[in-house]
Amino acid sequence: MLLPRLSCSSICLEGSNISVQDTTECIKARYIMALMGFLGFANVYAMRVNLSVAIVAMVNNTAIPKSNSSNFSDVCPVEYSNATELQPDGEFVWDESTQGIILGSFFYGYVLTQIPGGRLAELYGAKLVFGLGVLITGILTIISPFAARLGTSFFIFIRVLEGLGEGVTFPSMHVMLARWIPPLERSKFASYVYAGANFGTMISMPLAGYLCSLEFLGGWPLSFYLFGGLGVIWFLAWFFLVFDTPSSHPRISAEERNYIISQVGESHLMARRSIPWKHILTSVPMWAILVTQCGMSWAFYTQLTELPTYMKNVLNFDITQNSMLSTLPYVTGWVLGVAFSHIADWLIEKGFLSVLNSYKVFNSLAAVVPSAGLVAIAWVGCDRLAIILLLAITGAFGGATYAGNQMNHITLSPHYAGTMYGITNAASNTCGFLAPFAIGLIIKGNDTLTQWRKVFYIAAAVNVIGNIFYIVFASATEQPWSKEITNNTKEEKENNTPGLIQ
């Protein structure tokens, strides 16, 4: 189904001769919202992934018993340059299994607040839900070093609480996008906002690596203090600059307010309707999104949480090299993610692709190419230059997911986009703890190229299978159960049609 050709600068209200034009101001309220959302996700991911780098410096690898079956000839030779130094052992004796549990513990809490986060944002506004999610995570990140030194169990508990805080962020932002962004701008705005995750990762990994190499305050705790503190500062700016809807924004221009309302509506999005749980949970197109997100998440979290360990224990990169190279997929993913979204919007606007086919094409690029890249990484062995290039390619095409399934929830139901995103994101992020746990069981102290190939094969297979399911069952049509309106909502639409500010 092709979207109607709508001008990005003006639109006529249905049944009216009134032409509603967008503001000509350079700084628009929805741009500010998108920028703050971008920075919010940058903070969110910086606080999430810094542990993936810091744990390399936190662990005392010398004290960890190695598997008797380890084939130490099946690892890469050490090739440190004069500018690098061996990373000294840390203070915690955590074997691979324990590290997997610690790295995955964040997601135990993360999956629990996905659905409540989306629903709370739909009912009470995404501004408060999203903002508090980042603030709480920031405070908990600051106290993480103290928690680690109190004991492994306490550290795991704090990471679970951080997951609870961050779990509301993506679903609530989906609600914000549904209320603020006109349909033909959603793909590119989503790429701008959610690309903050890549930006935060690419900034935090090398910076965390540098901080871990310092002696001040023990090095590794600095990454928790810095990123947690930035999260708290961001919340203060978010609270004063962002508002739930165009109507509630005190500084938005009348032109922009009327333009957004004319395209996305207002009262129907704010109505507190009961959720049609049965219809949502039995919706095959919704399951198509869920399955492909699970596949992508398995591959993504294999790369996000375990790649630094692979680079240290198998490829023998030091902490600085490790953190810099681990950043590559997120740099290219950030840049190409925005580019892919612009291309997708252009192809749809020109009529070259339907919305549905656009979703399928870009979702396939985001799944198949990175999966092939993981398999290639498994086979190039110790060719470090080839690994660097492959990491850049996998990250670049992974960015196509923004033009793939990410906006599909809103097309299926703009009313329940937050709740639906919460469902699919909760399911997919179970991979956040299942992947590290499974990898820990596969490696079992046997850090060799052969064992790690198994890890990469599994991630690639899960990702490709999920994409095939999506291609077969995805839809870009608003579902019948989304269009059903209660009598109260009908009356509200008839008697309280959003007015225009002159």
PDB file of C-alpha atoms in Angstrom, residues 5-169:
ATOM      1  CA  ARG A   5       1.589  12.037  -1.865  1.00  0.00           C
ATOM      2  CA  LEU A   6       1.584  14.644   0.876  1.00  0.00           C
ATOM      3  CA  SER A   7       3.620  17.761   0.888  1.00  0.00           C
ATOM      4  CA  CYS A   8       6.069  17.998   3.736  1.00  0.00           C
ATOM      5  CA  SER A   9       5.349  21.680   4.125  1.00  0.00           C
ATOM      6  CA  SER A  10       1.558  21.896   4.008  1.00  0.00           C
ATOM      7  CA  ILE A  11      -1.627  19.841   4.156  1.00  0.00           C
ATOM      8  CA  CYS A  12      -5.341  20.554   3.767  1.00  0.00           C
ATOM      9  CA  LEU A  13      -7.662  19.431   6.512  1.00  0.00           C
ATOM     10  CA  GLU A  14     -10.137  16.806   5.392  1.00  0.00           C
ATOM     11  CA  GLY A  15     -13.466  18.403   4.520  1.00  0.00           C
ATOM     12  CA  SER A  16     -12.019  21.892   4.842  1.00  0.00           C
ATOM     13  CA  ASN A  17     -10.474  24.522   2.632  1.00  0.00           C
ATOM     14  CA  ILE A  18      -8.044  25.503   5.369  1.00  0.00           C
ATOM     15  CA  SER A  19      -4.441  24.972   4.300  1.00  0.00           C
ATOM     16  CA  VAL A  20      -2.203  24.138   7.242  1.00  0.00           C
ATOM     17  CA  GLN A  21       1.428  24.999   6.651  1.00  0.00           C
ATOM     18  CA  ASP A  22       4.452  24.090   8.688  1.00  0.00           C
ATOM     19  CA  THR A  23       6.444  26.833  10.358  1.00  0.00           C
ATOM     20  CA  THR A  24       9.368  28.315   8.466  1.00  0.00           C
ATOM     21  CA  GLU A  25      11.386  28.708  11.659  1.00  0.00           C
ATOM     22  CA  CYS A  26      14.770  26.986  11.546  1.00  0.00           C
ATOM     23  CA  ILE A  27      14.512  25.639  15.094  1.00  0.00           C
ATOM     24  CA  LYS A  28      11.253  23.731  15.423  1.00  0.00           C
ATOM     25  CA  ALA A  29       9.854  22.249  18.605  1.00  0.00           C
ATOM     26  CA  ARG A  30       9.905  18.719  17.182  1.00  0.00           C
ATOM     27  CA  TYR A  31      13.582  19.193  16.268  1.00  0.00           C
ATOM     28  CA  ILE A  32      14.346  20.012  19.895  1.00  0.00           C
ATOM     29  CA  MET A  33      12.396  16.960  21.007  1.00  0.00           C
ATOM     30  CA  ALA A  34      14.332  14.772  18.550  1.00  0.00           C
ATOM     31  CA  LEU A  35      17.687  16.209  19.639  1.00  0.00           C
ATOM     32  CA  MET A  36      16.943  15.623  23.322  1.00  0.00           C
ATOM     33  CA  GLY A  37      15.711  12.121  22.495  1.00  0.00           C
ATOM     34  CA  PHE A  38      18.956  11.483  20.614  1.00  0.00           C
ATOM     35  CA  LEU A  39      21.030  12.651  23.590  1.00  0.00           C
ATOM     36  CA  GLY A  40      18.822  10.644  25.931  1.00  0.00           C
ATOM     37  CA  PHE A  41      19.512   7.416  24.064  1.00  0.00           C
ATOM     38  CA  ALA A  42      23.198   8.320  23.861  1.00  0.00           C
ATOM     39  CA  ASN A  43      23.200   8.487  27.665  1.00  0.00           C
ATOM     40  CA  VAL A  44      21.134   5.329  27.956  1.00  0.00           C
ATOM     41  CA  TYR A  45      23.534   3.278  25.861  1.00  0.00           C
ATOM     42  CA  ALA A  46      26.653   4.795  27.371  1.00  0.00           C
ATOM     43  CA  MET A  47      25.446   3.651  30.786  1.00  0.00           C
ATOM     44  CA  ARG A  48      24.462   0.255  29.402  1.00  0.00           C
ATOM     45  CA  VAL A  49      27.574  -0.704  27.442  1.00  0.00           C
ATOM     46  CA  ASN A  50      30.407   0.815  29.457  1.00  0.00           C
ATOM     47  CA  LEU A  51      30.458  -2.368  31.531  1.00  0.00           C
ATOM     48  CA  SER A  52      31.299  -4.397  28.401  1.00  0.00           C
ATOM     49  CA  VAL A  53      34.622  -2.529  28.262  1.00  0.00           C
ATOM     50  CA  ALA A  54      35.110  -1.941  31.976  1.00  0.00           C
ATOM     51  CA  ILE A  55      34.703  -5.611  32.850  1.00  0.00           C
ATOM     52  CA  VAL A  56      37.885  -6.363  30.882  1.00  0.00           C
ATOM     53  CA  ALA A  57      39.772  -4.150  33.344  1.00  0.00           C
ATOM     54  CA  MET A  58      37.773  -5.298  36.372  1.00  0.00           C
ATOM     55  CA  VAL A  59      38.518  -9.026  36.040  1.00  0.00           C
ATOM     56  CA  ASN A  60      41.637 -10.800  37.312  1.00  0.00           C
ATOM     57  CA  ASN A  61      42.146 -13.200  34.407  1.00  0.00           C
ATOM     58  CA  THR A  62      45.310 -14.695  35.909  1.00  0.00           C
ATOM     59  CA  ALA A  63      43.347 -16.025  38.887  1.00  0.00           C
ATOM     60  CA  ILE A  64      40.683 -17.676  36.697  1.00  0.00           C
ATOM     61  CA  PRO A  65      41.342 -21.384  36.077  1.00  0.00           C
ATOM     62  CA  LYS A  66      41.516 -22.268  32.390  1.00  0.00           C
ATOM     63  CA  SER A  67      39.959 -25.319  30.811  1.00  0.00           C
ATOM     64  CA  ASN A  68      42.325 -28.285  30.496  1.00  0.00           C
ATOM     65  CA  SER A  69      40.996 -28.780  26.988  1.00  0.00           C
ATOM     66  CA  SER A  70      42.030 -25.292  25.867  1.00  0.00           C
ATOM     67  CA  ASN A  71      44.183 -25.303  22.770  1.00  0.00           C
ATOM     68  CA  PHE A  72      46.358 -22.253  23.219  1.00  0.00           C
ATOM     69  CA  SER A  73      47.678 -22.629  19.685  1.00  0.00           C
ATOM     70  CA  ASP A  74      44.116 -21.812  18.555  1.00  0.00           C
ATOM     71  CA  VAL A  75      44.422 -18.172  19.568  1.00  0.00           C
ATOM     72  CA  CYS A  76      46.065 -15.219  17.885  1.00  0.00           C
ATOM     73  CA  PRO A  77      49.669 -14.171  18.585  1.00  0.00           C
ATOM     74  CA  VAL A  78      50.280 -11.021  20.602  1.00  0.00           C
ATOM     75  CA  GLU A  79      51.151  -8.060  18.393  1.00  0.00           C
ATOM     76  CA  TYR A  80      51.316  -5.059  20.651  1.00  0.00           C
ATOM     77  CA  SER A  81      52.814  -1.872  19.285  1.00  0.00           C
ATOM     78  CA  ASN A  82      55.286   0.215  21.251  1.00  0.00           C
ATOM     79  CA  ALA A  83      52.467   2.597  22.098  1.00  0.00           C
ATOM     80  CA  THR A  84      50.403   0.000  23.908  1.00  0.00           C
ATOM     81  CA  GLU A  85      50.867  -1.842  27.151  1.00  0.00           C
ATOM     82  CA  LEU A  86      49.533  -5.025  28.618  1.00  0.00           C
ATOM     83  CA  GLN A  87      46.436  -4.414  30.689  1.00  0.00           C
ATOM     84  CA  PRO A  88      47.065  -5.352  34.341  1.00  0.00           C
ATOM     85  CA  ASP A  89      44.698  -7.749  36.033  1.00  0.00           C
ATOM     86  CA  GLY A  90      41.688  -6.337  37.836  1.00  0.00           C
ATOM     87  CA  GLU A  91      40.381  -6.969  41.326  1.00  0.00           C
ATOM     88  CA  PHE A  92      37.491  -9.376  40.684  1.00  0.00           C
ATOM     89  CA  VAL A  93      37.808 -13.124  40.115  1.00  0.00           C
ATOM     90  CA  TRP A  94      34.883 -13.702  37.760  1.00  0.00           C
ATOM     91  CA  ASP A  95      35.052 -16.639  35.350  1.00  0.00           C
ATOM     92  CA  GLU A  96      33.362 -16.566  31.935  1.00  0.00           C
ATOM     93  CA  SER A  97      30.114 -17.941  33.317  1.00  0.00           C
ATOM     94  CA  THR A  98      29.954 -15.307  36.061  1.00  0.00           C
ATOM     95  CA  GLN A  99      30.855 -12.560  33.598  1.00  0.00           C
ATOM     96  CA  GLY A 100      28.024 -13.744  31.353  1.00  0.00           C
ATOM     97  CA  ILE A 101      25.569 -13.515  34.247  1.00  0.00           C
ATOM     98  CA  ILE A 102      26.809 -10.031  35.196  1.00  0.00           C
ATOM     99  CA  LEU A 103      26.671  -8.734  31.620  1.00  0.00           C
ATOM    100  CA  GLY A 104      23.211 -10.217  31.161  1.00  0.00           C
ATOM    101  CA  SER A 105      21.766  -9.174  34.528  1.00  0.00           C
ATOM    102  CA  PHE A 106      20.854  -5.722  33.205  1.00  0.00           C
ATOM    103  CA  PHE A 107      18.337  -7.370  30.884  1.00  0.00           C
ATOM    104  CA  TYR A 108      16.568  -9.282  33.662  1.00  0.00           C
ATOM    105  CA  GLY A 109      15.128  -5.951  34.737  1.00  0.00           C
ATOM    106  CA  TYR A 110      15.057  -4.409  31.277  1.00  0.00           C
ATOM    107  CA  VAL A 111      12.462  -6.819  29.900  1.00  0.00           C
ATOM    108  CA  LEU A 112      10.122  -6.391  32.877  1.00  0.00           C
ATOM    109  CA  THR A 113       9.361  -2.691  32.374  1.00  0.00           C
ATOM    110  CA  GLN A 114       8.954  -2.679  28.582  1.00  0.00           C
ATOM    111  CA  ILE A 115       5.181  -3.204  28.503  1.00  0.00           C
ATOM    112  CA  PRO A 116       4.409  -1.126  31.630  1.00  0.00           C
ATOM    113  CA  GLY A 117       6.653   1.632  30.246  1.00  0.00           C
ATOM    114  CA  GLY A 118       4.765   1.800  26.963  1.00  0.00           C
ATOM    115  CA  ARG A 119       1.366   1.764  28.638  1.00  0.00           C
ATOM    116  CA  LEU A 120       2.296   4.355  31.267  1.00  0.00           C
ATOM    117  CA  ALA A 121       3.567   6.640  28.506  1.00  0.00           C
ATOM    118  CA  GLU A 122       0.288   6.230  26.587  1.00  0.00           C
ATOM    119  CA  LEU A 123      -1.766   7.053  29.674  1.00  0.00           C
ATOM    120  CA  TYR A 124       0.290   9.675  31.509  1.00  0.00           C
ATOM    121  CA  GLY A 125       2.736  11.054  28.948  1.00  0.00           C
ATOM    122  CA  ALA A 126       6.092   9.939  27.598  1.00  0.00           C
ATOM    123  CA  LYS A 127       8.020  12.945  28.920  1.00  0.00           C
ATOM    124  CA  LEU A 128       7.932  11.861  32.554  1.00  0.00           C
ATOM    125  CA  VAL A 129       8.301   8.133  31.861  1.00  0.00           C
ATOM    126  CA  PHE A 130      11.277   8.515  29.531  1.00  0.00           C
ATOM    127  CA  GLY A 131      12.951  11.153  31.692  1.00  0.00           C
ATOM    128  CA  LEU A 132      12.672   9.232  34.949  1.00  0.00           C
ATOM    129  CA  GLY A 133      13.959   6.103  33.225  1.00  0.00           C
ATOM    130  CA  VAL A 134      17.195   7.875  32.310  1.00  0.00           C
ATOM    131  CA  LEU A 135      17.497   9.654  35.669  1.00  0.00           C
ATOM    132  CA  ILE A 136      17.105   6.496  37.749  1.00  0.00           C
ATOM    133  CA  THR A 137      19.628   4.661  35.580  1.00  0.00           C
ATOM    134  CA  GLY A 138      22.084   7.527  35.952  1.00  0.00           C
ATOM    135  CA  ILE A 139      21.932   7.474  39.743  1.00  0.00           C
ATOM    136  CA  LEU A 140      22.350   3.691  39.838  1.00  0.00           C
ATOM    137  CA  THR A 141      25.292   3.861  37.420  1.00  0.00           C
ATOM    138  CA  ILE A 142      27.091   6.296  39.717  1.00  0.00           C
ATOM    139  CA  ILE A 143      26.873   3.875  42.657  1.00  0.00           C
ATOM    140  CA  SER A 144      27.819   0.785  40.592  1.00  0.00           C
ATOM    141  CA  PRO A 145      31.538   0.712  41.624  1.00  0.00           C
ATOM    142  CA  PHE A 146      30.543   0.704  45.291  1.00  0.00           C
ATOM    143  CA  ALA A 147      28.081  -2.100  44.589  1.00  0.00           C
ATOM    144  CA  ALA A 148      30.723  -4.218  42.828  1.00  0.00           C
ATOM    145  CA  ARG A 149      33.083  -3.943  45.789  1.00  0.00           C
ATOM    146  CA  LEU A 150      30.325  -4.867  48.214  1.00  0.00           C
ATOM    147  CA  GLY A 151      29.876  -8.185  46.441  1.00  0.00           C
ATOM    148  CA  THR A 152      28.987  -9.850  43.162  1.00  0.00           C
ATOM    149  CA  SER A 153      25.363 -10.403  44.158  1.00  0.00           C
ATOM    150  CA  PHE A 154      24.886  -6.770  45.118  1.00  0.00           C
ATOM    151  CA  PHE A 155      26.457  -5.630  41.833  1.00  0.00           C
ATOM    152  CA  ILE A 156      24.112  -7.905  39.889  1.00  0.00           C
ATOM    153  CA  PHE A 157      21.158  -6.486  41.843  1.00  0.00           C
ATOM    154  CA  ILE A 158      22.130  -2.908  40.917  1.00  0.00           C
ATOM    155  CA  ARG A 159      22.456  -3.900  37.259  1.00  0.00           C
ATOM    156  CA  VAL A 160      18.972  -5.437  37.379  1.00  0.00           C
ATOM    157  CA  LEU A 161      17.606  -2.176  38.813  1.00  0.00           C
ATOM    158  CA  GLU A 162      19.348  -0.238  36.025  1.00  0.00           C
ATOM    159  CA  GLY A 163      17.571  -2.473  33.546  1.00  0.00           C
ATOM    160  CA  LEU A 164      14.233  -1.683  35.186  1.00  0.00           C
ATOM    161  CA  GLY A 165      14.956   2.022  34.738  1.00  0.00           C
ATOM    162  CA  GLU A 166      16.047   1.809  31.109  1.00  0.00           C
ATOM    163  CA  GLY A 167      13.281  -0.605  30.140  1.00  0.00           C
ATOM    164  CA  VAL A 168      10.742   2.205  29.761  1.00  0.00           C
ATOM    165  CA  THR A 169      12.822   4.302  27.367  1.00  0.00           C
TER     166      THR A 169
END
